[in-house]
Tab-separated table of C-alpha atoms in Angstrom:
chain	number	residue	atom	x	y	z
A	105	MET	CA	40.278	84.407	68.557
A	106	LEU	CA	42.722	85.728	65.993
A	107	HIS	CA	41.203	86.011	62.513
A	108	ILE	CA	43.806	85.906	59.740
A	109	VAL	CA	42.594	87.267	56.402
A	110	ASP	CA	45.202	86.731	53.693
A	111	ASP	CA	44.987	85.182	50.235
A	112	GLU	CA	48.310	83.310	50.639
A	113	ASP	CA	48.063	79.891	52.321
A	114	VAL	CA	51.656	80.009	53.540
A	115	ILE	CA	51.124	83.366	55.280
A	116	ARG	CA	47.892	82.195	56.940
A	117	ASP	CA	49.574	78.995	58.134
A	118	ALA	CA	52.656	80.810	59.442
A	119	LEU	CA	50.558	83.397	61.317
A	120	ALA	CA	48.323	80.683	62.775
A	121	TRP	CA	51.426	78.828	63.954
A	122	LEU	CA	52.778	82.043	65.549
A	123	ALA	CA	49.460	82.613	67.300
A	124	GLN	CA	49.327	79.038	68.574
A	125	SER	CA	52.896	79.351	69.879
A	126	ARG	CA	51.528	82.113	72.131
A	127	GLY	CA	48.513	80.052	73.180
A	128	LEU	CA	46.087	81.945	70.951
A	129	ALA	CA	43.338	80.384	68.866
A	130	ALA	CA	43.477	81.358	65.202
A	131	ARG	CA	41.281	80.932	62.153
A	132	GLY	CA	42.263	81.685	58.571
A	133	TYR	CA	40.250	83.120	55.689
A	134	ALA	CA	41.405	83.120	52.065
A	135	SER	CA	39.411	86.236	51.158
A	136	GLY	CA	37.763	89.276	52.640
A	137	GLU	CA	34.381	88.070	51.436
A	138	GLU	CA	34.799	84.762	53.279
A	139	PHE	CA	35.691	86.596	56.497
A	140	LEU	CA	32.831	89.103	56.241
A	141	ALA	CA	30.335	86.295	55.606
A	142	VAL	CA	30.893	84.932	59.126
A	143	THR	CA	31.755	88.131	61.023
A	144	GLY	CA	29.170	89.303	63.500
A	145	ARG	CA	27.008	86.172	63.330
A	146	ASP	CA	27.615	85.279	66.962
A	147	GLY	CA	26.690	88.708	68.320
A	148	ASP	CA	29.238	91.290	69.346
A	149	PRO	CA	32.790	90.060	69.200
A	150	GLY	CA	34.889	90.454	72.287
A	151	GLY	CA	38.366	89.066	72.626
A	152	ASP	CA	38.847	88.880	68.854
A	153	CYS	CA	41.416	90.529	66.572
A	154	VAL	CA	41.897	90.615	62.798
A	155	LEU	CA	45.176	90.396	60.901
A	156	LEU	CA	44.182	91.789	57.520
A	157	ASP	CA	46.235	91.768	54.331
A	158	VAL	CA	45.812	94.945	52.293
A	159	ARG	CA	46.282	93.503	48.812
A	160	MET	CA	44.030	90.549	47.985
A	161	PRO	CA	42.094	89.575	44.857
A	162	GLY	CA	38.440	90.503	44.948
A	163	MET	CA	37.727	92.611	47.986
A	164	ASN	CA	40.963	94.164	49.241
A	165	GLY	CA	41.791	94.710	52.914
A	166	ILE	CA	40.827	98.388	52.896
A	167	ALA	CA	37.348	97.499	51.592
A	168	VAL	CA	36.998	94.796	54.276
A	169	PHE	CA	38.061	97.334	56.900
A	170	ASP	CA	35.468	99.807	55.566
A	171	GLN	CA	32.774	97.123	56.013
A	172	LEU	CA	33.874	96.483	59.618
A	173	VAL	CA	33.728	100.219	60.333
A	174	ALA	CA	30.277	100.483	58.704
A	175	ARG	CA	29.016	97.576	60.848
A	176	GLY	CA	30.260	99.321	63.990
A	177	LEU	CA	32.569	96.453	64.939
A	178	LEU	CA	35.566	98.612	65.882
A	179	PRO	CA	37.080	98.745	68.562
A	180	ARG	CA	35.607	95.418	69.735
A	181	LEU	CA	37.222	93.830	66.680
A	182	PRO	CA	40.605	95.581	66.324
A	183	VAL	CA	42.282	95.342	62.937
A	184	ILE	CA	46.015	95.042	62.369
A	185	PHE	CA	46.913	95.549	58.727
A	186	LEU	CA	49.688	93.527	57.085
A	187	THR	CA	51.048	94.567	53.728
A	188	GLY	CA	54.029	94.340	51.463
A	189	HIS	CA	52.658	97.157	49.315
A	190	GLY	CA	51.627	99.841	51.788
A	191	ASP	CA	52.686	103.431	52.008
A	192	VAL	CA	52.696	106.078	54.713
A	193	PRO	CA	49.474	107.848	53.614
A	194	MET	CA	47.599	104.512	53.551
A	195	ALA	CA	48.879	103.625	57.030
A	196	VAL	CA	48.051	107.048	58.467
A	197	ASP	CA	44.558	107.014	56.959
A	198	SER	CA	43.850	103.517	58.296
A	199	LEU	CA	45.046	104.416	61.785
A	200	LYS	CA	42.994	107.633	61.805
A	201	ARG	CA	39.898	105.615	60.895
A	202	GLY	CA	40.403	103.189	63.765
A	203	ALA	CA	42.861	100.483	62.720
A	204	PHE	CA	44.796	99.153	65.709
A	205	ASP	CA	48.146	98.981	63.874
A	206	PHE	CA	49.784	98.695	60.470
A	207	PHE	CA	52.703	96.327	59.766
A	208	GLU	CA	54.766	96.114	56.608
A	209	LYS	CA	55.954	92.709	55.391
A	210	PRO	CA	58.437	91.390	56.313
A	211	PHE	CA	57.668	92.023	59.981
A	212	ASN	CA	59.216	90.992	63.270
A	213	ASP	CA	57.235	87.996	64.547
A	214	ASN	CA	57.514	88.953	68.219
A	215	ASP	CA	56.548	92.577	67.606
A	216	LEU	CA	53.489	91.484	65.640
A	217	MET	CA	52.368	88.940	68.236
A	218	ASP	CA	52.908	91.474	71.052
A	219	ARG	CA	50.572	93.875	69.225
A	220	VAL	CA	48.066	91.064	68.623
A	221	GLU	CA	47.985	90.336	72.359
A	222	GLN	CA	47.500	94.051	73.089
A	223	ALA	CA	44.687	94.188	70.515
A	224	LEU	CA	43.006	91.154	72.079
A	225	ALA	CA	43.175	92.795	75.513
A	226	ALA	CA	41.713	96.018	74.085
A	227	SER	CA	38.956	93.998	72.412
A	228	ARG	CA	37.997	92.281	75.672
A	229	GLN	CA	37.959	95.638	77.460
A	230	ALA	CA	35.796	97.229	74.757
A	231	ALA	CA	33.395	94.276	74.825
A	232	GLY	CA	33.132	94.559	78.613
A	233	ALA	CA	32.348	98.271	78.366
A	234	ALA	CA	29.713	97.570	75.710
A	235	GLY	CA	28.144	94.985	78.026
A	236	VAL	CA	27.977	97.513	80.871
A	237	ARG	CA	26.335	100.078	78.570
A	238	ALA	CA	23.794	97.464	77.448
A	239	ARG	CA	22.949	96.613	81.056
A	240	LEU	CA	22.618	100.323	81.928
A	241	ALA	CA	20.162	100.702	79.060
A	242	THR	CA	17.853	98.163	80.746
A	243	LEU	CA	17.373	100.401	83.806
A	244	SER	CA	14.148	102.388	84.104
A	245	ALA	CA	14.240	106.170	84.526
A	246	ARG	CA	13.530	105.819	88.276
A	247	GLU	CA	16.233	103.164	88.622
A	248	ARG	CA	18.689	105.570	86.947
A	249	GLU	CA	17.776	108.242	89.507
A	250	VAL	CA	18.299	105.791	92.368
A	251	LEU	CA	21.553	104.611	90.759
A	252	ASP	CA	22.920	108.164	90.596
A	253	LEU	CA	22.145	108.735	94.268
A	254	ILE	CA	23.661	105.374	95.275
A	255	LEU	CA	26.814	106.275	93.365
A	256	ALA	CA	26.874	109.604	95.220
A	257	GLY	CA	27.154	107.528	98.410
A	258	LYS	CA	23.700	108.300	99.774
A	259	MET	CA	21.944	105.927	102.141
A	260	ASN	CA	18.511	104.465	101.319
A	261	LYS	CA	16.713	106.866	103.675
A	262	VAL	CA	18.328	109.902	102.063
A	263	VAL	CA	17.551	108.552	98.574
A	264	ALA	CA	13.912	108.030	99.624
A	265	ASP	CA	13.675	111.577	101.009
A	266	GLU	CA	15.249	113.178	97.935
A	267	LEU	CA	13.017	111.267	95.505
A	268	GLY	CA	9.856	111.471	97.626
A	269	ILE	CA	9.370	107.695	97.730
A	270	SER	CA	9.298	105.122	100.527
A	271	MET	CA	12.427	103.459	101.795
A	272	ARG	CA	10.991	100.082	100.807
A	273	THR	CA	10.601	101.307	97.205
A	274	VAL	CA	14.245	102.421	97.226
A	275	GLU	CA	15.254	98.957	98.462
A	276	VAL	CA	13.288	97.314	95.629
A	277	HIS	CA	14.861	99.639	93.021
A	278	ARG	CA	18.294	99.014	94.518
A	279	ALA	CA	17.777	95.229	94.282
A	280	HIS	CA	16.645	95.561	90.648
A	281	ILE	CA	19.666	97.726	89.834
A	282	PHE	CA	22.084	95.251	91.402
A	283	ASP	CA	20.391	92.366	89.594
A	284	LYS	CA	20.382	94.083	86.188
A	285	MET	CA	23.986	95.289	86.580
A	286	GLN	CA	25.065	91.839	87.841
A	287	VAL	CA	26.697	93.110	91.057
A	288	LYS	CA	26.199	92.343	94.730
A	289	THR	CA	27.367	95.561	96.413
A	290	ALA	CA	27.440	99.306	95.848
A	291	VAL	CA	31.240	99.123	95.817
A	292	GLU	CA	31.122	96.603	92.924
A	293	LEU	CA	28.627	98.849	91.138
A	294	ALA	CA	30.874	101.902	91.521
A	295	GLY	CA	33.855	99.907	90.272
A	296	LEU	CA	31.903	98.696	87.255
A	297	LEU	CA	30.828	102.222	86.306
A	298	LYS	CA	34.103	104.065	86.942
């Protein structure tokens, strides 16, 4: 989902049309406050991107960006700034603090939409990595030990010997690990954790 935060109706409509021409879903917000009121309600975003105008009445784009940073929503919710009133120091500062890109108005439609698609891909990747970390956090200390030995390519018997537990216990831990990590094989597990 592309979130378009701009106080000008015509800009929101034009950007939504551009997004839809690329097969992307878009939603517009007339203010930063309106956008922040709904952001993060559905859990962690993944596959979302924000086009954020810098100069808006009320809460400006930089303040909205600061709120997203404070909520820990970057990089799962990449921000591309749009402005007709930006300068180099503002752009550099925003990029250093985690903005995905910074475009000055007027901008090239294709360049902007290419960056939006790249931001959406980065968002999905970041959300996937966050999901893997969350699943890893559900493993017990013993399951983490077994996991490390599985990833080292050790067979169940060797894992049992090294940990001083029965082979059957290793098999049970291995099954729990695969279930919690949502994989079926050690190869899938290794690929997930690379």
